Amino acid sequence: LLPAYYYAAREVSAQYEDSTARQRAAFTRVTLGAVATDTDRARADGAAWVAVLGAWVLALVVYAAVRDRYRRYRDARLEWLLRGDPDWPREASYTVLLQHLPPALRDDRSLAAHLETLFP
């Protein structure tokens, strides 16, 4: 999108005598802020639409990449749950860690009874 912003922005003139202000103006020229303050409305509107479309394209590309990775992870996870890993014991794919149990469920019998009521 930087070329679109650069195209739509005004030239950095020699009106800046301070080099810091001149550098800041040159940097601002390649940002969306320069497009919004441009006096040439036709170029600014075109660059603004390019920015909107570019943001949509970027969002869709990121969405597709994340979706693809999630599907790969889901398939690999289900495969591991179904078949397990030959280097690990079979029980490792069904292990559950319970934390912060109430005091009444901290012995094996009461916990087993409680889990049996939840998952008969």
mmCIF file of N, CA and C in Angstrom:
data_model
loop_
_atom_site.group_PDB
_atom_site.id
_atom_site.type_symbol
_atom_site.label_atom_id
_atom_site.label_comp_id
_atom_site.label_asym_id
_atom_site.label_seq_id
_atom_site.Cartn_x
_atom_site.Cartn_y
_atom_site.Cartn_z
ATOM 1 N N LEU A 1 0.800 -1.205 0.000
ATOM 2 C CA LEU A 1 0.000 0.000 0.000
ATOM 3 C C LEU A 1 0.844 1.271 0.000
ATOM 4 N N LEU A 2 2.116 1.130 0.337
ATOM 5 C CA LEU A 2 2.966 2.320 0.364
ATOM 6 C C LEU A 2 3.013 3.050 -0.976
ATOM 7 N N PRO A 3 3.095 2.343 -2.123
ATOM 8 C CA PRO A 3 3.085 3.083 -3.384
ATOM 9 C C PRO A 3 1.800 3.880 -3.603
ATOM 10 N N ALA A 4 0.654 3.339 -3.161
ATOM 11 C CA ALA A 4 -0.603 4.073 -3.318
ATOM 12 C C ALA A 4 -0.603 5.325 -2.456
ATOM 13 N N TYR A 5 -0.101 5.238 -1.247
ATOM 14 C CA TYR A 5 -0.034 6.408 -0.375
ATOM 15 C C TYR A 5 0.932 7.441 -0.947
ATOM 16 N N TYR A 6 2.054 6.970 -1.434
ATOM 17 C CA TYR A 6 3.060 7.871 -2.002
ATOM 18 C C TYR A 6 2.503 8.594 -3.222
ATOM 19 N N TYR A 7 1.759 7.873 -4.043
ATOM 20 C CA TYR A 7 1.156 8.466 -5.246
ATOM 21 C C TYR A 7 0.145 9.546 -4.880
ATOM 22 N N ALA A 8 -0.658 9.293 -3.859
ATOM 23 C CA ALA A 8 -1.748 10.207 -3.523
ATOM 24 C C ALA A 8 -1.290 11.418 -2.725
ATOM 25 N N ALA A 9 -0.155 11.341 -2.079
ATOM 26 C CA ALA A 9 0.284 12.434 -1.206
ATOM 27 C C ALA A 9 0.964 13.537 -1.998
ATOM 28 N N ARG A 10 0.995 14.708 -1.393
ATOM 29 C CA ARG A 10 1.671 15.845 -2.005
ATOM 30 C C ARG A 10 3.185 15.684 -1.903
ATOM 31 N N GLU A 11 3.898 16.379 -2.772
ATOM 32 C CA GLU A 11 5.358 16.372 -2.726
ATOM 33 C C GLU A 11 5.838 17.051 -1.450
ATOM 34 N N VAL A 12 6.942 16.586 -0.931
ATOM 35 C CA VAL A 12 7.557 17.252 0.217
ATOM 36 C C VAL A 12 8.342 18.430 -0.329
ATOM 37 N N SER A 13 7.895 19.608 0.031
ATOM 38 C CA SER A 13 8.538 20.805 -0.529
ATOM 39 C C SER A 13 9.741 21.216 0.317
ATOM 40 N N ALA A 14 10.413 22.207 -0.161
ATOM 41 C CA ALA A 14 11.604 22.705 0.523
ATOM 42 C C ALA A 14 11.232 23.692 1.625
ATOM 43 N N GLN A 15 9.959 23.766 1.980
ATOM 44 C CA GLN A 15 9.520 24.724 2.994
ATOM 45 C C GLN A 15 10.036 24.376 4.387
ATOM 46 N N TYR A 16 10.473 23.151 4.557
ATOM 47 C CA TYR A 16 10.974 22.737 5.863
ATOM 48 C C TYR A 16 12.464 23.003 5.942
ATOM 49 N N GLU A 17 12.843 23.892 6.830
ATOM 50 C CA GLU A 17 14.262 24.192 6.985
ATOM 51 C C GLU A 17 14.904 23.257 7.990
ATOM 52 N N ASP A 18 14.109 22.751 8.907
ATOM 53 C CA ASP A 18 14.602 21.823 9.908
ATOM 54 C C ASP A 18 14.635 20.428 9.295
ATOM 55 N N SER A 19 15.744 19.724 9.401
ATOM 56 C CA SER A 19 15.854 18.401 8.770
ATOM 57 C C SER A 19 14.932 17.382 9.436
ATOM 58 N N THR A 20 14.693 17.534 10.740
ATOM 59 C CA THR A 20 13.793 16.606 11.429
ATOM 60 C C THR A 20 12.370 16.762 10.909
ATOM 61 N N ALA A 21 11.929 18.007 10.741
ATOM 62 C CA ALA A 21 10.578 18.245 10.212
ATOM 63 C C ALA A 21 10.470 17.741 8.776
ATOM 64 N N ARG A 22 11.515 17.900 8.015
ATOM 65 C CA ARG A 22 11.514 17.429 6.626
ATOM 66 C C ARG A 22 11.441 15.895 6.582
ATOM 67 N N GLN A 23 12.198 15.236 7.447
ATOM 68 C CA GLN A 23 12.148 13.775 7.508
ATOM 69 C C GLN A 23 10.772 13.295 7.951
ATOM 70 N N ARG A 24 10.191 13.978 8.919
ATOM 71 C CA ARG A 24 8.858 13.615 9.385
ATOM 72 C C ARG A 24 7.834 13.785 8.259
ATOM 73 N N ALA A 25 7.949 14.857 7.494
ATOM 74 C CA ALA A 25 7.035 15.083 6.372
ATOM 75 C C ALA A 25 7.237 14.028 5.288
ATOM 76 N N ALA A 26 8.483 13.627 5.045
ATOM 77 C CA ALA A 26 8.747 12.588 4.044
ATOM 78 C C ALA A 26 8.182 11.246 4.499
ATOM 79 N N PHE A 27 8.301 10.948 5.789
ATOM 80 C CA PHE A 27 7.735 9.699 6.311
ATOM 81 C C PHE A 27 6.209 9.719 6.240
ATOM 82 N N THR A 28 5.630 10.855 6.583
ATOM 83 C CA THR A 28 4.171 10.967 6.558
ATOM 84 C C THR A 28 3.635 10.785 5.145
ATOM 85 N N ARG A 29 4.447 11.061 4.172
ATOM 86 C CA ARG A 29 4.006 10.939 2.785
ATOM 87 C C ARG A 29 3.659 9.497 2.418
ATOM 88 N N VAL A 30 4.240 8.527 3.109
ATOM 89 C CA VAL A 30 3.957 7.123 2.788
ATOM 90 C C VAL A 30 3.018 6.487 3.812
ATOM 91 N N THR A 31 2.181 7.313 4.446
ATOM 92 C CA THR A 31 1.191 6.799 5.382
ATOM 93 C C THR A 31 -0.204 7.183 4.908
ATOM 94 N N LEU A 32 -1.197 6.540 5.462
ATOM 95 C CA LEU A 32 -2.580 6.831 5.098
ATOM 96 C C LEU A 32 -2.975 8.239 5.528
ATOM 97 N N GLY A 33 -2.322 8.782 6.527
ATOM 98 C CA GLY A 33 -2.616 10.138 6.967
ATOM 99 C C GLY A 33 -2.370 11.166 5.893
ATOM 100 N N ALA A 34 -1.377 10.958 5.063
ATOM 101 C CA ALA A 34 -1.111 11.895 3.968
ATOM 102 C C ALA A 34 -2.213 11.834 2.916
ATOM 103 N N VAL A 35 -2.809 10.702 2.736
ATOM 104 C CA VAL A 35 -3.898 10.565 1.763
ATOM 105 C C VAL A 35 -5.119 11.324 2.254
ATOM 106 N N ALA A 36 -5.409 11.232 3.532
ATOM 107 C CA ALA A 36 -6.602 11.864 4.076
ATOM 108 C C ALA A 36 -6.519 13.386 4.052
ATOM 109 N N THR A 37 -5.307 13.946 4.080
ATOM 110 C CA THR A 37 -5.174 15.407 4.114
ATOM 111 C C THR A 37 -4.804 16.003 2.766
ATOM 112 N N ASP A 38 -4.814 15.206 1.727
ATOM 113 C CA ASP A 38 -4.420 15.709 0.409
ATOM 114 C C ASP A 38 -5.516 16.608 -0.151
ATOM 115 N N THR A 39 -5.099 17.639 -0.911
ATOM 116 C CA THR A 39 -6.063 18.560 -1.515
ATOM 117 C C THR A 39 -6.606 18.030 -2.834
ATOM 118 N N ASP A 40 -5.916 17.113 -3.492
ATOM 119 C CA ASP A 40 -6.405 16.517 -4.737
ATOM 120 C C ASP A 40 -7.346 15.367 -4.380
ATOM 121 N N ARG A 41 -8.640 15.646 -4.349
ATOM 122 C CA ARG A 41 -9.617 14.678 -3.871
ATOM 123 C C ARG A 41 -9.694 13.435 -4.751
ATOM 124 N N ALA A 42 -9.528 13.560 -6.045
ATOM 125 C CA ALA A 42 -9.637 12.386 -6.924
ATOM 126 C C ALA A 42 -8.525 11.390 -6.608
ATOM 127 N N ARG A 43 -7.299 11.886 -6.484
ATOM 128 C CA ARG A 43 -6.194 10.982 -6.153
ATOM 129 C C ARG A 43 -6.344 10.434 -4.742
ATOM 130 N N ALA A 44 -6.782 11.277 -3.814
ATOM 131 C CA ALA A 44 -6.931 10.835 -2.424
ATOM 132 C C ALA A 44 -8.026 9.774 -2.311
ATOM 133 N N ASP A 45 -9.141 9.974 -3.009
ATOM 134 C CA ASP A 45 -10.221 8.980 -2.967
ATOM 135 C C ASP A 45 -9.763 7.654 -3.558
ATOM 136 N N GLY A 46 -9.040 7.718 -4.658
ATOM 137 C CA GLY A 46 -8.532 6.486 -5.270
ATOM 138 C C GLY A 46 -7.583 5.745 -4.347
ATOM 139 N N ALA A 47 -6.699 6.494 -3.712
ATOM 140 C CA ALA A 47 -5.753 5.866 -2.791
ATOM 141 C C ALA A 47 -6.460 5.320 -1.558
ATOM 142 N N ALA A 48 -7.505 5.998 -1.113
ATOM 143 C CA ALA A 48 -8.258 5.497 0.039
ATOM 144 C C ALA A 48 -8.945 4.174 -0.311
ATOM 145 N N TRP A 49 -9.502 4.088 -1.501
ATOM 146 C CA TRP A 49 -10.135 2.821 -1.911
ATOM 147 C C TRP A 49 -9.103 1.717 -2.079
ATOM 148 N N VAL A 50 -7.931 2.058 -2.567
ATOM 149 C CA VAL A 50 -6.861 1.069 -2.660
ATOM 150 C C VAL A 50 -6.503 0.568 -1.264
ATOM 151 N N ALA A 51 -6.475 1.474 -0.285
ATOM 152 C CA ALA A 51 -6.173 1.079 1.087
ATOM 153 C C ALA A 51 -7.249 0.154 1.645
ATOM 154 N N VAL A 52 -8.498 0.469 1.375
ATOM 155 C CA VAL A 52 -9.601 -0.379 1.852
ATOM 156 C C VAL A 52 -9.522 -1.761 1.211
ATOM 157 N N LEU A 53 -9.355 -1.795 -0.094
ATOM 158 C CA LEU A 53 -9.265 -3.087 -0.788
ATOM 159 C C LEU A 53 -8.025 -3.862 -0.340
ATOM 160 N N GLY A 54 -6.921 -3.162 -0.146
ATOM 161 C CA GLY A 54 -5.711 -3.830 0.334
ATOM 162 C C GLY A 54 -5.898 -4.434 1.712
ATOM 163 N N ALA A 55 -6.598 -3.720 2.583
ATOM 164 C CA ALA A 55 -6.866 -4.254 3.918
ATOM 165 C C ALA A 55 -7.758 -5.486 3.839
ATOM 166 N N TRP A 56 -8.746 -5.460 2.974
ATOM 167 C CA TRP A 56 -9.619 -6.635 2.807
ATOM 168 C C TRP A 56 -8.841 -7.821 2.259
ATOM 169 N N VAL A 57 -8.009 -7.574 1.267
ATOM 170 C CA VAL A 57 -7.221 -8.666 0.692
ATOM 171 C C VAL A 57 -6.289 -9.247 1.745
ATOM 172 N N LEU A 58 -5.630 -8.393 2.498
ATOM 173 C CA LEU A 58 -4.742 -8.866 3.549
ATOM 174 C C LEU A 58 -5.511 -9.672 4.596
ATOM 175 N N ALA A 59 -6.677 -9.183 4.994
ATOM 176 C CA ALA A 59 -7.483 -9.908 5.987
ATOM 177 C C ALA A 59 -7.909 -11.267 5.454
ATOM 178 N N LEU A 60 -8.295 -11.338 4.198
ATOM 179 C CA LEU A 60 -8.709 -12.616 3.624
ATOM 180 C C LEU A 60 -7.542 -13.590 3.494
ATOM 181 N N VAL A 61 -6.382 -13.090 3.139
ATOM 182 C CA VAL A 61 -5.206 -13.954 3.032
ATOM 183 C C VAL A 61 -4.826 -14.502 4.415
ATOM 184 N N VAL A 62 -4.835 -13.649 5.413
ATOM 185 C CA VAL A 62 -4.517 -14.101 6.768
ATOM 186 C C VAL A 62 -5.571 -15.095 7.248
ATOM 187 N N TYR A 63 -6.840 -14.813 6.986
ATOM 188 C CA TYR A 63 -7.915 -15.734 7.375
ATOM 189 C C TYR A 63 -7.714 -17.098 6.719
ATOM 190 N N ALA A 64 -7.421 -17.109 5.426
ATOM 191 C CA ALA A 64 -7.225 -18.377 4.721
ATOM 192 C C ALA A 64 -6.023 -19.136 5.278
ATOM 193 N N ALA A 65 -4.951 -18.432 5.600
ATOM 194 C CA ALA A 65 -3.763 -19.096 6.147
ATOM 195 C C ALA A 65 -4.045 -19.676 7.531
ATOM 196 N N VAL A 66 -4.718 -18.912 8.376
ATOM 197 C CA VAL A 66 -5.042 -19.409 9.720
ATOM 198 C C VAL A 66 -6.005 -20.583 9.630
ATOM 199 N N ARG A 67 -6.975 -20.491 8.751
ATOM 200 C CA ARG A 67 -7.945 -21.581 8.581
ATOM 201 C C ARG A 67 -7.248 -22.848 8.096
ATOM 202 N N ASP A 68 -6.341 -22.700 7.150
ATOM 203 C CA ASP A 68 -5.598 -23.853 6.641
ATOM 204 C C ASP A 68 -4.759 -24.492 7.745
ATOM 205 N N ARG A 69 -4.059 -23.671 8.514
ATOM 206 C CA ARG A 69 -3.245 -24.206 9.608
ATOM 207 C C ARG A 69 -4.113 -24.882 10.662
ATOM 208 N N TYR A 70 -5.255 -24.293 10.965
ATOM 209 C CA TYR A 70 -6.139 -24.910 11.952
ATOM 210 C C TYR A 70 -6.620 -26.269 11.464
ATOM 211 N N ARG A 71 -6.981 -26.355 10.208
ATOM 212 C CA ARG A 71 -7.439 -27.647 9.679
ATOM 213 C C ARG A 71 -6.333 -28.692 9.725
ATOM 214 N N ARG A 72 -5.129 -28.286 9.400
ATOM 215 C CA ARG A 72 -3.997 -29.228 9.482
ATOM 216 C C ARG A 72 -3.772 -29.676 10.925
ATOM 217 N N TYR A 73 -3.836 -28.723 11.847
ATOM 218 C CA TYR A 73 -3.659 -29.059 13.262
ATOM 219 C C TYR A 73 -4.772 -29.993 13.721
ATOM 220 N N ARG A 74 -6.019 -29.683 13.366
ATOM 221 C CA ARG A 74 -7.146 -30.506 13.782
ATOM 222 C C ARG A 74 -7.005 -31.923 13.264
ATOM 223 N N ASP A 75 -6.651 -32.063 11.999
ATOM 224 C CA ASP A 75 -6.495 -33.405 11.425
ATOM 225 C C ASP A 75 -5.359 -34.172 12.099
ATOM 226 N N ALA A 76 -4.247 -33.487 12.334
ATOM 227 C CA ALA A 76 -3.117 -34.149 13.006
ATOM 228 C C ALA A 76 -3.474 -34.517 14.443
ATOM 229 N N ARG A 77 -4.203 -33.652 15.111
ATOM 230 C CA ARG A 77 -4.607 -33.925 16.496
ATOM 231 C C ARG A 77 -5.558 -35.121 16.550
ATOM 232 N N LEU A 78 -6.533 -35.167 15.657
ATOM 233 C CA LEU A 78 -7.458 -36.305 15.630
ATOM 234 C C LEU A 78 -6.732 -37.600 15.275
ATOM 235 N N GLU A 79 -5.803 -37.511 14.363
ATOM 236 C CA GLU A 79 -5.006 -38.686 13.993
ATOM 237 C C GLU A 79 -4.213 -39.189 15.200
ATOM 238 N N TRP A 80 -3.628 -38.265 15.952
ATOM 239 C CA TRP A 80 -2.870 -38.647 17.136
ATOM 240 C C TRP A 80 -3.785 -39.248 18.201
ATOM 241 N N LEU A 81 -4.959 -38.676 18.380
ATOM 242 C CA LEU A 81 -5.891 -39.225 19.367
ATOM 243 C C LEU A 81 -6.372 -40.621 18.974
ATOM 244 N N LEU A 82 -6.566 -40.839 17.677
ATOM 245 C CA LEU A 82 -7.046 -42.150 17.221
ATOM 246 C C LEU A 82 -5.950 -43.209 17.239
ATOM 247 N N ARG A 83 -4.766 -42.858 16.743
ATOM 248 C CA ARG A 83 -3.719 -43.850 16.581
ATOM 249 C C ARG A 83 -2.619 -43.763 17.632
ATOM 250 N N GLY A 84 -2.465 -42.576 18.219
ATOM 251 C CA GLY A 84 -1.414 -42.386 19.215
ATOM 252 C C GLY A 84 -0.047 -42.266 18.565
ATOM 253 N N ASP A 85 0.945 -42.246 19.400
ATOM 254 C CA ASP A 85 2.326 -42.158 18.950
ATOM 255 C C ASP A 85 3.015 -43.453 19.356
ATOM 256 N N PRO A 86 3.709 -44.125 18.424
ATOM 257 C CA PRO A 86 4.339 -45.393 18.775
ATOM 258 C C PRO A 86 5.398 -45.264 19.871
ATOM 259 N N ASP A 87 5.953 -44.079 20.060
ATOM 260 C CA ASP A 87 6.976 -43.879 21.085
ATOM 261 C C ASP A 87 6.394 -43.591 22.467
ATOM 262 N N TRP A 88 5.103 -43.354 22.559
ATOM 263 C CA TRP A 88 4.448 -43.012 23.825
ATOM 264 C C TRP A 88 3.463 -44.104 24.203
ATOM 265 N N PRO A 89 3.188 -44.243 25.480
ATOM 266 C CA PRO A 89 2.162 -45.213 25.876
ATOM 267 C C PRO A 89 0.784 -44.780 25.366
ATOM 268 N N ARG A 90 -0.069 -45.743 25.100
ATOM 269 C CA ARG A 90 -1.402 -45.469 24.551
ATOM 270 C C ARG A 90 -2.232 -44.575 25.487
ATOM 271 N N GLU A 91 -2.019 -44.701 26.784
ATOM 272 C CA GLU A 91 -2.795 -43.936 27.744
ATOM 273 C C GLU A 91 -2.487 -42.437 27.687
ATOM 274 N N ALA A 92 -1.365 -42.075 27.110
ATOM 275 C CA ALA A 92 -0.981 -40.665 27.078
ATOM 276 C C ALA A 92 -1.969 -39.827 26.282
ATOM 277 N N SER A 93 -2.628 -40.408 25.300
ATOM 278 C CA SER A 93 -3.587 -39.634 24.514
ATOM 279 C C SER A 93 -4.913 -39.459 25.237
ATOM 280 N N TYR A 94 -5.093 -40.121 26.369
ATOM 281 C CA TYR A 94 -6.335 -39.994 27.132
ATOM 282 C C TYR A 94 -6.099 -39.443 28.528
ATOM 283 N N THR A 95 -4.939 -38.936 28.796
ATOM 284 C CA THR A 95 -4.605 -38.417 30.108
ATOM 285 C C THR A 95 -5.226 -37.038 30.302
ATOM 286 N N VAL A 96 -5.782 -36.809 31.491
ATOM 287 C CA VAL A 96 -6.395 -35.534 31.831
ATOM 288 C C VAL A 96 -5.757 -35.040 33.121
ATOM 289 N N LEU A 97 -5.428 -33.769 33.166
ATOM 290 C CA LEU A 97 -4.849 -33.165 34.359
ATOM 291 C C LEU A 97 -5.947 -32.410 35.092
ATOM 292 N N LEU A 98 -6.174 -32.761 36.327
ATOM 293 C CA LEU A 98 -7.170 -32.081 37.154
ATOM 294 C C LEU A 98 -6.454 -31.219 38.174
ATOM 295 N N GLN A 99 -6.824 -29.949 38.230
ATOM 296 C CA GLN A 99 -6.203 -29.020 39.166
ATOM 297 C C GLN A 99 -7.280 -28.313 39.981
ATOM 298 N N HIS A 100 -6.891 -27.810 41.125
ATOM 299 C CA HIS A 100 -7.760 -27.017 41.991
ATOM 300 C C HIS A 100 -9.038 -27.777 42.361
ATOM 301 N N LEU A 101 -8.868 -29.011 42.742
ATOM 302 C CA LEU A 101 -10.023 -29.810 43.170
ATOM 303 C C LEU A 101 -10.488 -29.352 44.545
ATOM 304 N N PRO A 102 -11.789 -29.394 44.780
ATOM 305 C CA PRO A 102 -12.265 -29.087 46.129
ATOM 306 C C PRO A 102 -11.781 -30.163 47.105
ATOM 307 N N PRO A 103 -11.652 -29.825 48.357
ATOM 308 C CA PRO A 103 -11.123 -30.791 49.339
ATOM 309 C C PRO A 103 -11.924 -32.092 49.396
ATOM 310 N N ALA A 104 -13.208 -32.043 49.108
ATOM 311 C CA ALA A 104 -14.037 -33.252 49.192
ATOM 312 C C ALA A 104 -13.695 -34.254 48.091
ATOM 313 N N LEU A 105 -13.082 -33.809 47.014
ATOM 314 C CA LEU A 105 -12.777 -34.701 45.884
ATOM 315 C C LEU A 105 -11.296 -35.050 45.796
ATOM 316 N N ARG A 106 -10.532 -34.838 46.822
ATOM 317 C CA ARG A 106 -9.089 -35.038 46.743
ATOM 318 C C ARG A 106 -8.633 -36.458 47.058
ATOM 319 N N ASP A 107 -9.509 -37.346 47.400
ATOM 320 C CA ASP A 107 -9.088 -38.742 47.551
ATOM 321 C C ASP A 107 -9.605 -39.529 46.344
ATOM 322 N N ASP A 108 -8.973 -40.661 46.072
ATOM 323 C CA ASP A 108 -9.244 -41.427 44.853
ATOM 324 C C ASP A 108 -10.684 -41.902 44.753
ATOM 325 N N ARG A 109 -11.254 -42.383 45.854
ATOM 326 C CA ARG A 109 -12.618 -42.928 45.804
ATOM 327 C C ARG A 109 -13.655 -41.852 45.475
ATOM 328 N N SER A 110 -13.610 -40.721 46.175
ATOM 329 C CA SER A 110 -14.617 -39.677 45.930
ATOM 330 C C SER A 110 -14.444 -39.068 44.537
ATOM 331 N N LEU A 111 -13.216 -38.916 44.085
ATOM 332 C CA LEU A 111 -12.986 -38.389 42.734
ATOM 333 C C LEU A 111 -13.498 -39.371 41.693
ATOM 334 N N ALA A 112 -13.225 -40.655 41.853
ATOM 335 C CA ALA A 112 -13.722 -41.675 40.918
ATOM 336 C C ALA A 112 -15.244 -41.683 40.887
ATOM 337 N N ALA A 113 -15.872 -41.573 42.034
ATOM 338 C CA ALA A 113 -17.335 -41.561 42.084
ATOM 339 C C ALA A 113 -17.892 -40.329 41.404
ATOM 340 N N HIS A 114 -17.266 -39.190 41.643
ATOM 341 C CA HIS A 114 -17.722 -37.951 41.005
ATOM 342 C C HIS A 114 -17.561 -38.018 39.488
ATOM 343 N N LEU A 115 -16.420 -38.475 39.014
ATOM 344 C CA LEU A 115 -16.201 -38.592 37.568
ATOM 345 C C LEU A 115 -17.144 -39.628 36.949
ATOM 346 N N GLU A 116 -17.475 -40.650 37.677
ATOM 347 C CA GLU A 116 -18.405 -41.663 37.165
ATOM 348 C C GLU A 116 -19.809 -41.072 36.994
ATOM 349 N N THR A 117 -20.186 -40.133 37.859
ATOM 350 C CA THR A 117 -21.487 -39.479 37.688
ATOM 351 C C THR A 117 -21.460 -38.520 36.496
ATOM 352 N N LEU A 118 -20.305 -37.882 36.260
ATOM 353 C CA LEU A 118 -20.204 -36.964 35.125
ATOM 354 C C LEU A 118 -20.091 -37.714 33.792
ATOM 355 N N PHE A 119 -19.308 -38.771 33.773
ATOM 356 C CA PHE A 119 -19.050 -39.519 32.537
ATOM 357 C C PHE A 119 -19.362 -41.007 32.798
ATOM 358 N N PRO A 120 -20.640 -41.371 32.767
ATOM 359 C CA PRO A 120 -20.984 -42.777 33.063
ATOM 360 C C PRO A 120 -20.490 -43.763 32.036
#
